[in-house]
Coordinates of N, CA and C in Angstrom, one line a residue:
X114 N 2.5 -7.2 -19.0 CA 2.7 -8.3 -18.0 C 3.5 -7.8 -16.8
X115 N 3.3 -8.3 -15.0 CA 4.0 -7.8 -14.6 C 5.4 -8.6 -14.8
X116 N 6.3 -7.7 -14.2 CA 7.5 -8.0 -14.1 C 7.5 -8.7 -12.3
X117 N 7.7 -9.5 -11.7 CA 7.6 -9.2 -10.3 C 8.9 -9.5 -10.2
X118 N 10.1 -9.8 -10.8 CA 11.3 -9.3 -10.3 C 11.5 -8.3 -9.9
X119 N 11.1 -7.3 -11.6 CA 11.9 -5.8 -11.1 C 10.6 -5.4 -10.0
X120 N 9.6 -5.7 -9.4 CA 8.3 -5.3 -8.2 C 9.6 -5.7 -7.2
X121 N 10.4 -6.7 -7.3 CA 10.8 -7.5 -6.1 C 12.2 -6.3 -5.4
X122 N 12.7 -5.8 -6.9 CA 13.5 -4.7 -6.6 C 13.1 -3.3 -5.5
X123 N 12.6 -3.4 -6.7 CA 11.4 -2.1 -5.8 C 11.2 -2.3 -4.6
X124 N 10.7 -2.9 -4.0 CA 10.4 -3.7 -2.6 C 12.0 -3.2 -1.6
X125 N 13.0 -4.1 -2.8 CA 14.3 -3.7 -1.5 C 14.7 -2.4 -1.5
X126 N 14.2 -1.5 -2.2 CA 14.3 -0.3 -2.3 C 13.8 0.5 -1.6
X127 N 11.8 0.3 -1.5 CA 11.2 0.9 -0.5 C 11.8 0.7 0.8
X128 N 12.1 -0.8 1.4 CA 12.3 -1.2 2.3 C 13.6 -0.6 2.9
X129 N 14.2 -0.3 2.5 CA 16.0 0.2 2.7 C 15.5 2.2 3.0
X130 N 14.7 2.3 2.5 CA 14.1 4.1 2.6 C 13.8 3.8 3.8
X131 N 12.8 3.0 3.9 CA 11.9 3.1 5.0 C 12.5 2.6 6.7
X132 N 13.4 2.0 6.4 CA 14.3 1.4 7.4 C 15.2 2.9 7.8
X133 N 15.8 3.4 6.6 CA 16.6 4.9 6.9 C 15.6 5.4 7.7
X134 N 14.8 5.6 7.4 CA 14.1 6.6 8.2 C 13.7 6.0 9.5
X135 N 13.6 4.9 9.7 CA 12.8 4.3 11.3 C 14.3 4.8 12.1
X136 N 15.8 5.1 11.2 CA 16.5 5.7 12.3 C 16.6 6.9 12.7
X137 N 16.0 7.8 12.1 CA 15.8 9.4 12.4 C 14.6 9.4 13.6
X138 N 14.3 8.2 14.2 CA 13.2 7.9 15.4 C 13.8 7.8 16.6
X139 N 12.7 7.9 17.3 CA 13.5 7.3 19.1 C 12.3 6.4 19.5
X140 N 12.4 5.8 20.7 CA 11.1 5.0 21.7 C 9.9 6.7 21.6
X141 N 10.3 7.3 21.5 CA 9.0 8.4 21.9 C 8.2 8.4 20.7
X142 N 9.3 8.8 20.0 CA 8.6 9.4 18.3 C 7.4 8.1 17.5
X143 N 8.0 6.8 18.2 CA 7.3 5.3 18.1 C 6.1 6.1 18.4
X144 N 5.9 5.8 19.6 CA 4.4 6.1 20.9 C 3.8 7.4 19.7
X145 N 4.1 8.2 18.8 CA 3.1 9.0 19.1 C 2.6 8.7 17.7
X146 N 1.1 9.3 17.6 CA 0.3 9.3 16.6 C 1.0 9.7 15.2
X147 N 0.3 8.2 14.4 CA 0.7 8.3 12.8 C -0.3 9.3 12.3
X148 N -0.5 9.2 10.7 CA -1.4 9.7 10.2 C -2.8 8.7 10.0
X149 N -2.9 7.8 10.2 CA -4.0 6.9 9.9 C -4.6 6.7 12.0
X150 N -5.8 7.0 11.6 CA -6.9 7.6 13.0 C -6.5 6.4 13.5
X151 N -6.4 6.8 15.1 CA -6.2 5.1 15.6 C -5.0 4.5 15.7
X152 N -4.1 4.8 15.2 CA -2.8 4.0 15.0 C -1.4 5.6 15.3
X153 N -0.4 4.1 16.1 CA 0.9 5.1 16.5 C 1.1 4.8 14.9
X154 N 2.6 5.3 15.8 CA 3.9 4.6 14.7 C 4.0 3.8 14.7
X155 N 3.7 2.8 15.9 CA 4.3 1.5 16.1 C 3.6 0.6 15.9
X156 N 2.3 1.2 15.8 CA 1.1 0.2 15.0 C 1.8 0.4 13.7
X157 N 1.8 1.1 12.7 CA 2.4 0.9 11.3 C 3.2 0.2 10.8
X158 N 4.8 0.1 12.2 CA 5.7 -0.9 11.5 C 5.4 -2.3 12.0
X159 N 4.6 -2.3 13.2 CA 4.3 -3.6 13.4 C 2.8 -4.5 12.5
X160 N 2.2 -3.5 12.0 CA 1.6 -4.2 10.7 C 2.5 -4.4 9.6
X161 N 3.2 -3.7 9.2 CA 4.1 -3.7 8.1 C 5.1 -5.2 8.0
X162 N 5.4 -5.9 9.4 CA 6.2 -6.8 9.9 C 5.3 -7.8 9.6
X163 N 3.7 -7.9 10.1 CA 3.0 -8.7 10.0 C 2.5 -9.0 8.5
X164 N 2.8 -8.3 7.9 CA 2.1 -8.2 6.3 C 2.9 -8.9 5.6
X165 N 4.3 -8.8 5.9 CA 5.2 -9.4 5.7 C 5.4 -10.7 5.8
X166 N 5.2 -11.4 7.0 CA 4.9 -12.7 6.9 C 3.7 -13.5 6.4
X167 N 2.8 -12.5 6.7 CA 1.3 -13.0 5.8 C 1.6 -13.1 4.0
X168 N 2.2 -12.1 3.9 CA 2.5 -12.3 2.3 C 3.3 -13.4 2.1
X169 N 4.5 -14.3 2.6 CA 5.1 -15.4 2.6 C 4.2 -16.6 3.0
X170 N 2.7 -16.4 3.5 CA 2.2 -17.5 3.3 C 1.4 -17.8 2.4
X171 N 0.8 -16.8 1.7 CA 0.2 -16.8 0.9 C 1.1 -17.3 -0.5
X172 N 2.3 -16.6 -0.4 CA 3.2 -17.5 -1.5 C 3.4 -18.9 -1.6
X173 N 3.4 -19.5 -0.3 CA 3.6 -20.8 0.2 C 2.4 -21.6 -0.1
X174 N 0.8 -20.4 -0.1 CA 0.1 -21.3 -0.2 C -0.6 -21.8 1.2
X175 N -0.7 -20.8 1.9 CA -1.1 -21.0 2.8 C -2.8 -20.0 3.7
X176 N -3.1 -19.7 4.3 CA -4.0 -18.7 4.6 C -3.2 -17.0 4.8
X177 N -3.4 -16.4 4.2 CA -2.8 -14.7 4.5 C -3.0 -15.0 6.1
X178 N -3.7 -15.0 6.9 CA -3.9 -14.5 8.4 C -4.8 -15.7 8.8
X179 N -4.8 -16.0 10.3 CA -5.1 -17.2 10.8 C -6.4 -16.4 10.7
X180 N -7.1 -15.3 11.0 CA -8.5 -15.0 11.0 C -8.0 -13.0 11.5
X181 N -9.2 -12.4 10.9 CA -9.2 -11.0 11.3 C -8.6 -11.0 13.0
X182 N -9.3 -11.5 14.0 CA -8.8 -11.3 15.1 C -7.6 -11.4 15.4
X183 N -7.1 -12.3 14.9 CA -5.4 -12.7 15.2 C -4.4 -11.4 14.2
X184 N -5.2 -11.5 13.2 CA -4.0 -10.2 12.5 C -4.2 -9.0 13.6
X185 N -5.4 -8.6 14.0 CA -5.4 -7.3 14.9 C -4.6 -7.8 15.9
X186 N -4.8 -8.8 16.2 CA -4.0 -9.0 17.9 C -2.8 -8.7 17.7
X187 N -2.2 -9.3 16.6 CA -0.6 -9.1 16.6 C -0.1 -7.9 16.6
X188 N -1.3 -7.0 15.8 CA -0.8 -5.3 15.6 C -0.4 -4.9 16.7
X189 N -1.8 -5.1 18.0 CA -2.1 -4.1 19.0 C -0.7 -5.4 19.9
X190 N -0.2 -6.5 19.9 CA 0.8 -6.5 20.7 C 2.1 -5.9 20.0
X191 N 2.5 -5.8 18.9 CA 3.6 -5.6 18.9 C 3.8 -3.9 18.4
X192 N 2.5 -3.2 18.1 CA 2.6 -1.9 18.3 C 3.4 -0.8 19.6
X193 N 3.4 -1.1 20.7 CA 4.0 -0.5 22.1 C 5.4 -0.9 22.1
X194 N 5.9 -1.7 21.4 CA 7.7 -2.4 21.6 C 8.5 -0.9 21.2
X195 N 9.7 -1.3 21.7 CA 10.8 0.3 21.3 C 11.3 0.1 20.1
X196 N 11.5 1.1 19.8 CA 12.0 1.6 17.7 C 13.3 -0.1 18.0
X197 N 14.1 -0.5 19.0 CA 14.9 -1.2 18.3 C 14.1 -2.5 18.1
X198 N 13.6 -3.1 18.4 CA 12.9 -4.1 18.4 C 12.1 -4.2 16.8
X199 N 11.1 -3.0 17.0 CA 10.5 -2.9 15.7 C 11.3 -2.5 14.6
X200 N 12.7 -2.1 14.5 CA 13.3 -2.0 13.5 C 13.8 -3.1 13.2
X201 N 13.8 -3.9 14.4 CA 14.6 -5.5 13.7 C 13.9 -6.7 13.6
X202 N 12.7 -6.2 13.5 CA 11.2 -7.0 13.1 C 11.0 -7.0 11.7
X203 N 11.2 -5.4 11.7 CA 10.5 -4.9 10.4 C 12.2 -5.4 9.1
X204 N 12.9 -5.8 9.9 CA 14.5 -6.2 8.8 C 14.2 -7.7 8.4
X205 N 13.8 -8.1 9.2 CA 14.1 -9.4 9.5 C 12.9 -10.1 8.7
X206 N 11.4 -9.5 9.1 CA 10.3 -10.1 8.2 C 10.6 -9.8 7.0
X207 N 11.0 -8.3 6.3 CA 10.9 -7.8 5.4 C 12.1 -8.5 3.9
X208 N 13.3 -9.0 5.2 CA 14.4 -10.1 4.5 C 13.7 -11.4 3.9
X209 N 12.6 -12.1 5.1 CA 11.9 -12.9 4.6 C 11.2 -13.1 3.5
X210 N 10.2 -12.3 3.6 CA 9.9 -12.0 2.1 C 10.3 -12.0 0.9
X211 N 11.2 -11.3 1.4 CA 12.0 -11.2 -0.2 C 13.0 -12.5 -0.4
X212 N 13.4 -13.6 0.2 CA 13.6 -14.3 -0.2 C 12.4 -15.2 0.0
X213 N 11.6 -15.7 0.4 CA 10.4 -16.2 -0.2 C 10.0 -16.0 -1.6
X214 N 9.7 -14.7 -2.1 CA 9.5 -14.4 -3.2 C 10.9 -14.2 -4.1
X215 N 11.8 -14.7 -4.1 CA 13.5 -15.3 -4.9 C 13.0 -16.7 -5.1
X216 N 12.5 -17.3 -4.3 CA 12.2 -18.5 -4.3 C 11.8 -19.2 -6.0
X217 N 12.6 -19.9 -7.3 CA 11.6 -20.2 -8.7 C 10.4 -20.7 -7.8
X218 N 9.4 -20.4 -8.6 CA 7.4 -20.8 -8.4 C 7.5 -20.0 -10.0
X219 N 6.0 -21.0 -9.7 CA 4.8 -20.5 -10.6 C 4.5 -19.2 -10.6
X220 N 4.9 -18.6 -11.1 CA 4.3 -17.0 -11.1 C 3.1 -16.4 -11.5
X221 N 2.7 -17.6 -12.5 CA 1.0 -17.5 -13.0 C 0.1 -18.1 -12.5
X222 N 0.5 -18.3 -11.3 CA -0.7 -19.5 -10.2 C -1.6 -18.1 -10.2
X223 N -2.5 -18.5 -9.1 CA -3.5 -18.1 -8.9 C -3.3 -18.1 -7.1
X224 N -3.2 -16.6 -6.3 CA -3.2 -17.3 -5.1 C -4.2 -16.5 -4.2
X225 N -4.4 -17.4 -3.2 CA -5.6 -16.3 -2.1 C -5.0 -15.4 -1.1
X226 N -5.5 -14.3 -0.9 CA -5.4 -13.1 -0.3 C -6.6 -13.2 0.9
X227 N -6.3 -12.1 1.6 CA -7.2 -12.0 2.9 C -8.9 -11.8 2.2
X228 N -9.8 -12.7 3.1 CA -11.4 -12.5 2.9 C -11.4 -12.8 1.4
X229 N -10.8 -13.7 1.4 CA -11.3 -14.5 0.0 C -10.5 -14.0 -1.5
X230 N -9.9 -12.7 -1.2 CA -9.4 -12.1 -2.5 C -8.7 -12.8 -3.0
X231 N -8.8 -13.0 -4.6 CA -7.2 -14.0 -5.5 C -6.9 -12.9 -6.1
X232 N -5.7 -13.5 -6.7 CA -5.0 -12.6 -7.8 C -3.8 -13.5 -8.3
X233 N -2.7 -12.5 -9.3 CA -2.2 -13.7 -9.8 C -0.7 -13.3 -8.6
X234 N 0.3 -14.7 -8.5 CA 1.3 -14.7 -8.1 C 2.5 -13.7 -8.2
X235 N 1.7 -13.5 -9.5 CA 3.1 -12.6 -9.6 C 2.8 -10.9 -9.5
X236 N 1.9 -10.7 -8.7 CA 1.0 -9.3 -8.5 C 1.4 -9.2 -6.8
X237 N 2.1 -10.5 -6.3 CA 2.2 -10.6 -4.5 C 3.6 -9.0 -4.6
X238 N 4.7 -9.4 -5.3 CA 5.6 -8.2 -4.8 C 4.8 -6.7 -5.0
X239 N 4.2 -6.3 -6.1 CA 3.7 -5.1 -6.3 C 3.0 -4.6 -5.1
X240 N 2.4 -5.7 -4.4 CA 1.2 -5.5 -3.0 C 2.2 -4.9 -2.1
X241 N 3.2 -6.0 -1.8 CA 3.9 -5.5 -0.7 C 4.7 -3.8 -1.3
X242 N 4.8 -3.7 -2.2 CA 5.8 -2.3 -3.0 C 4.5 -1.8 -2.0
X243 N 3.3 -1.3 -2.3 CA 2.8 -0.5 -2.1 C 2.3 -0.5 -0.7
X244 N 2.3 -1.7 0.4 CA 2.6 -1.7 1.7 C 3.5 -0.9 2.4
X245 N 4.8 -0.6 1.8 CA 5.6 -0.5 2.2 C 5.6 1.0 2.0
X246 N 4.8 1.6 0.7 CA 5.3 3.0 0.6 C 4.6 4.1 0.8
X247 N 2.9 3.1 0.9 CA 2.0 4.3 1.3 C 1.9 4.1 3.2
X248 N 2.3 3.1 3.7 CA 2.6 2.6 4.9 C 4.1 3.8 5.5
X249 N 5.1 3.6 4.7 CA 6.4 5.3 4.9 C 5.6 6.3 5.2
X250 N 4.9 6.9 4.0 CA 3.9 8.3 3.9 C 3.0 8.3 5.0
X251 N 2.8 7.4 5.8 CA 1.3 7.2 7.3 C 2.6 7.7 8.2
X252 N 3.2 7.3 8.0 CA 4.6 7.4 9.1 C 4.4 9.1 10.0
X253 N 4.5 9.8 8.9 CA 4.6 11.3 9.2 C 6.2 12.0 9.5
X254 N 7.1 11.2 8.9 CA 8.2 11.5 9.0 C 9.2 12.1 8.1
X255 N 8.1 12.7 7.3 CA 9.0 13.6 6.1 C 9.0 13.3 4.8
X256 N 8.0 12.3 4.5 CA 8.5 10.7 3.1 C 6.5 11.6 2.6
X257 N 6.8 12.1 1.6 CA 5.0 12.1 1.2 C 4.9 11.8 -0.1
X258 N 3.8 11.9 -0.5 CA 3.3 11.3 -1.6 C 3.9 11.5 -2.8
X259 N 4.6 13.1 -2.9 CA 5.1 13.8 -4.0 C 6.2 13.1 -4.3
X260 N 6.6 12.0 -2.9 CA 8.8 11.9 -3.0 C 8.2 10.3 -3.7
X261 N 7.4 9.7 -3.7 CA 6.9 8.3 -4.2 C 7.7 8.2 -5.5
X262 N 7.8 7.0 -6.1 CA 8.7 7.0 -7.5 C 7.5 6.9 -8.2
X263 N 7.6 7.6 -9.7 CA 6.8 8.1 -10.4 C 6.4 6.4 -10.9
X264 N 6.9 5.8 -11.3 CA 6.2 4.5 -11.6 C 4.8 4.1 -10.5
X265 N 5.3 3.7 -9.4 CA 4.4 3.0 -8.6 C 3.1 4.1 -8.3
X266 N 3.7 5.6 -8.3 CA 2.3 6.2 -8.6 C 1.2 5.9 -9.4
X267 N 1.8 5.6 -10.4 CA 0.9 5.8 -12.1 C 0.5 4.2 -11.7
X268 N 0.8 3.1 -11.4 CA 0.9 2.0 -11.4 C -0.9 1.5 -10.1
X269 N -0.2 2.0 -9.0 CA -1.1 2.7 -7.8 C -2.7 3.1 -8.1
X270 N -2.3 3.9 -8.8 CA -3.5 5.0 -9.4 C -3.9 3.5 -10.6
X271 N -3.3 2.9 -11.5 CA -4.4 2.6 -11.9 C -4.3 1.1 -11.5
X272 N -4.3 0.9 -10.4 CA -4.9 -0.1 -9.7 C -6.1 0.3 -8.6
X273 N -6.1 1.4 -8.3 CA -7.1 1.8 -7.0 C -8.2 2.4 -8.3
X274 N -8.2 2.8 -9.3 CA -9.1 3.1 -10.2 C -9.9 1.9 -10.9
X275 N -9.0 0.7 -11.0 CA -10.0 -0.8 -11.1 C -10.8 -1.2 -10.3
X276 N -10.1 -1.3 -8.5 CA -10.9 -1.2 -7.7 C -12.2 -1.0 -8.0
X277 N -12.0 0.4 -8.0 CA -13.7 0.8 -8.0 C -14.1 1.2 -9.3
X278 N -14.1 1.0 -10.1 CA -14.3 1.1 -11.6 C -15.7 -0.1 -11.6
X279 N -17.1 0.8 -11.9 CA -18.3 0.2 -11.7 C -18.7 0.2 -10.3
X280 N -18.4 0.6 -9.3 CA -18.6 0.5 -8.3 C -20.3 1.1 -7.9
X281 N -21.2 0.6 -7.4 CA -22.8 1.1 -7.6 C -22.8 2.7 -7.1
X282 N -22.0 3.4 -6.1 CA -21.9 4.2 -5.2 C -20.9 5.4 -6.0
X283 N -20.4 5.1 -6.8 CA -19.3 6.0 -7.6 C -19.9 6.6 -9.0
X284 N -20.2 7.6 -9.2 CA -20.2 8.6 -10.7 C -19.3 7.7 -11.5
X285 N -19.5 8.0 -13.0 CA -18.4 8.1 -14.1 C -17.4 8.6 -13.6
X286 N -16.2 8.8 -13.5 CA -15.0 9.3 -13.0 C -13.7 9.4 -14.1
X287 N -13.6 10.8 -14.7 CA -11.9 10.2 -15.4 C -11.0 11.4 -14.6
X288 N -9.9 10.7 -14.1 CA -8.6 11.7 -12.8 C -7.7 11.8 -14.4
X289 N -7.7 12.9 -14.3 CA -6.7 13.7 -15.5 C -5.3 14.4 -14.6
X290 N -4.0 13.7 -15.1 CA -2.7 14.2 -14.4 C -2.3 15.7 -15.5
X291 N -1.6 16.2 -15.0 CA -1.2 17.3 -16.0 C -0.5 16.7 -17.1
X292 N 0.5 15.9 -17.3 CA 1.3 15.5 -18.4 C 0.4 14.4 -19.1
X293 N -1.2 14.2 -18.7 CA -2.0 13.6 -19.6 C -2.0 12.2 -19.1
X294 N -1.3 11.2 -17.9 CA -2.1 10.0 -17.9 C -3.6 10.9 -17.2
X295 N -4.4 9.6 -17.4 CA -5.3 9.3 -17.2 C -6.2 8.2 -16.8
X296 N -6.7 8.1 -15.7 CA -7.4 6.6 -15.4 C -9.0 7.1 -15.2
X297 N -9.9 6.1 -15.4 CA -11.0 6.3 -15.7 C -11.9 5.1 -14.4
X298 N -12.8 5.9 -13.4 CA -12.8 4.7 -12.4 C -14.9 5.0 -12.4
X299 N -15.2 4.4 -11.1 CA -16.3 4.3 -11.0 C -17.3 3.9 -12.1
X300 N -18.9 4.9 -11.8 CA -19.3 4.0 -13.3 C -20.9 3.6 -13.1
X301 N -20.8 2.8 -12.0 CA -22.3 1.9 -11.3 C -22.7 3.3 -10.6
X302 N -22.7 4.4 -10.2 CA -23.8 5.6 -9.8 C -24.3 5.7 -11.5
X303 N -25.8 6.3 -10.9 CA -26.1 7.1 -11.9 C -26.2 8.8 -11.4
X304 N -25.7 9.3 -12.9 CA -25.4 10.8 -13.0 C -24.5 11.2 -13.6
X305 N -24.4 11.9 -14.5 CA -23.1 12.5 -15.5 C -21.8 12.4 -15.0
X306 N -21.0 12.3 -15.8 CA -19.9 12.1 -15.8 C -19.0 12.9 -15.0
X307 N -17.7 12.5 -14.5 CA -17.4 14.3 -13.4 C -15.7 13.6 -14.2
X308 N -15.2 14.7 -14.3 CA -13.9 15.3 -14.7 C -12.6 15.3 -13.5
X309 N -12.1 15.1 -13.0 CA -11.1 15.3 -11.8 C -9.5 15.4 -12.4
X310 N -8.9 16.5 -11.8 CA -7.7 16.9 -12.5 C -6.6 17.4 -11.4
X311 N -5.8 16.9 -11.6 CA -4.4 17.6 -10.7 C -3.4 16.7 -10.6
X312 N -2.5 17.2 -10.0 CA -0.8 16.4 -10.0 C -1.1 14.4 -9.8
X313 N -0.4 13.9 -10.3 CA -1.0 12.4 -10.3 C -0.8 12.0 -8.7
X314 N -0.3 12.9 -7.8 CA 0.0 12.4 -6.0 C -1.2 13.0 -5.7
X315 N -1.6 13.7 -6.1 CA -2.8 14.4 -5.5 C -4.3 13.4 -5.9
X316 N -4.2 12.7 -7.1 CA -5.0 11.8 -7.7 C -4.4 10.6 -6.7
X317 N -3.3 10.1 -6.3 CA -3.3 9.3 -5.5 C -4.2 9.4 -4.1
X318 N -3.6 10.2 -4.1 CA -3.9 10.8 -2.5 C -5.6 10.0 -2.3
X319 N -6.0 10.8 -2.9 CA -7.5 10.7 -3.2 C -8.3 9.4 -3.2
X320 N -7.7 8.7 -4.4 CA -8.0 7.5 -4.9 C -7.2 6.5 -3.4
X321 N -6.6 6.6 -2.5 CA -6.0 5.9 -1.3 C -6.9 6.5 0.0
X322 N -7.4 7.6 -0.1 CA -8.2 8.2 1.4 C -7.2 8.7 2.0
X323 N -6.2 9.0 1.6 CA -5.0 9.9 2.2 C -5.2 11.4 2.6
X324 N -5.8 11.9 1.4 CA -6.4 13.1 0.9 C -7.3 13.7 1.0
X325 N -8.0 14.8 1.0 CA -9.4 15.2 0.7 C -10.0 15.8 -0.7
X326 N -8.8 15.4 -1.7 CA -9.2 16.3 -2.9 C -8.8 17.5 -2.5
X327 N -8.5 18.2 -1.6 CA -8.6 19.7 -1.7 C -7.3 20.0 -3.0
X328 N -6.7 19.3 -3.0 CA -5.7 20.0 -4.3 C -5.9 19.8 -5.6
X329 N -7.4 19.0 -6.0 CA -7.8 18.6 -7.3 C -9.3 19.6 -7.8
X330 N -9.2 19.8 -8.7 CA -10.2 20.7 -9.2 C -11.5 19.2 -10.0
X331 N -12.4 20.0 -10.0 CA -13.4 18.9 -10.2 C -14.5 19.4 -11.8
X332 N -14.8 18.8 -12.5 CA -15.7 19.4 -13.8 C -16.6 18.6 -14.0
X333 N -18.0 18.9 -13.9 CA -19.5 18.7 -13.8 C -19.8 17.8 -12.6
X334 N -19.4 18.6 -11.5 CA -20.5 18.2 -10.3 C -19.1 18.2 -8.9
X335 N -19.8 17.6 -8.2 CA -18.4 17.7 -7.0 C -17.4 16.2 -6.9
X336 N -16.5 16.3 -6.2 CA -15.6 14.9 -6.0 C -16.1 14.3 -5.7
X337 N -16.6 13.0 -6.3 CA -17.0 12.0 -5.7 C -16.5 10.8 -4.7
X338 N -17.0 10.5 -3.4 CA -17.0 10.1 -2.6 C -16.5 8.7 -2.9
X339 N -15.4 8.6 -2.1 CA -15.2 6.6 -2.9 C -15.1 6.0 -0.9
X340 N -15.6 4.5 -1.2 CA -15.6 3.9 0.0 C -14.5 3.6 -0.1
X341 N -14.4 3.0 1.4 CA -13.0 3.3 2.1 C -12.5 1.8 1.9
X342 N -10.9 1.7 1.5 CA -10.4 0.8 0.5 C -10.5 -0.7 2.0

């Protein structure tokens, strides 16, 4: 079962890392290219702000985002602002949140996510945990996959492995970590089974589009291709 207290922890934890670091920034370091095509820095924390309040309505019970256009609009306006601004966006939403989700509720509701997705209430903190940490790692500021807490990896990995687990376009798939977890994804391709092995960040990597596989070895046939999350 989850826990989304201790998710809720976690959360002020990522958020407190990732705040440290927005001060090792300047207005420049903002402006220049993250790791995800397309996007600064300041596109990152200003989605990250916005996710943030989108997740508080959704708790509330409300629509995640007024419509696709309006979530992009908000990115591309408040992506160009200077590091102080977006640092006290990104405090300020991210406070929100987390008292939103303090708030006693139903934890076993059922709530809607963007384009129709549900899930259960108490799965909202885990979302934002992982907003927040593979969102750090896009940063390019020194935070990578390897420094992640070993929980939300393993946790990560086998949620991005449900995902696509049966997926028509995906092989059989089992990602083998060295200390032996294991997640088992795809399934709907036809064609023998493929083997994939390496450190469980590097299985992350992969399984998020972070990565190219190049640090995972592969047994009966090549890495299989996963659509883009």
């Amino acid at each position: 079962m989850t826990d989304h207290a201790r998710d809720l922890e976690a959360v002020r934890e990522a958020t407190d890392r990732l705040l440290s670091a927005t001060g090792t920034m300047d207005d420049d370091a903002v402006a220049e290219p993250s790791r995800l095509p397309g996007w600064t820095r300041g596109h990152i924390l200003a989605h990250l702000s916005r996710n943030a309040d989108a997740l508080v309505n959704v708790l509330r019970g409300r629509p995640m985002y007024a419509n696709s256009e309006t979530r992009d609009a908000d990115i591309e306006r408040g992506a160009p602002r200077p590091l102080a601004e977006q640092a006290a966006d990104l405090r300020t939403s991210g406070a929100a949140f987390l008292a939103a989700a303090e708030t006693p509720a139903d934890w076993s509701r059922t709530v809607t996510m963007r384009n129709g997705v549900t899930d259960s209430a108490s799965r909202i903190p885990f979302r934002r945990w992982a907003e927040v940490e593979l969102h750090h790692v896009d940063l390019g500021v020194g935070y990578e996959l390897e420094d992640l807490p070993e929980e939300f990896v393993t946790r990560e990995n086998d949620f991005l492995a449900e995902r696509f687990a049966g997926h028509p376009d995906v092989l059989p798939t089992t990602a083998v970590a060295p200390d032996g977890r294991l997640w088992t994804t795809g399934g709907g391709a036809d064609g023998p089974p493929v083997t994939v092995r390496g450190e469980a960040a590097d299985i992350l990597g992969w399984l998020c589009g972070r990565r190219d596989g190049s640090g995972l070895t592969v047994e009966g046939g090549g890495l299989p291709a996963l659509p883009p999350l």
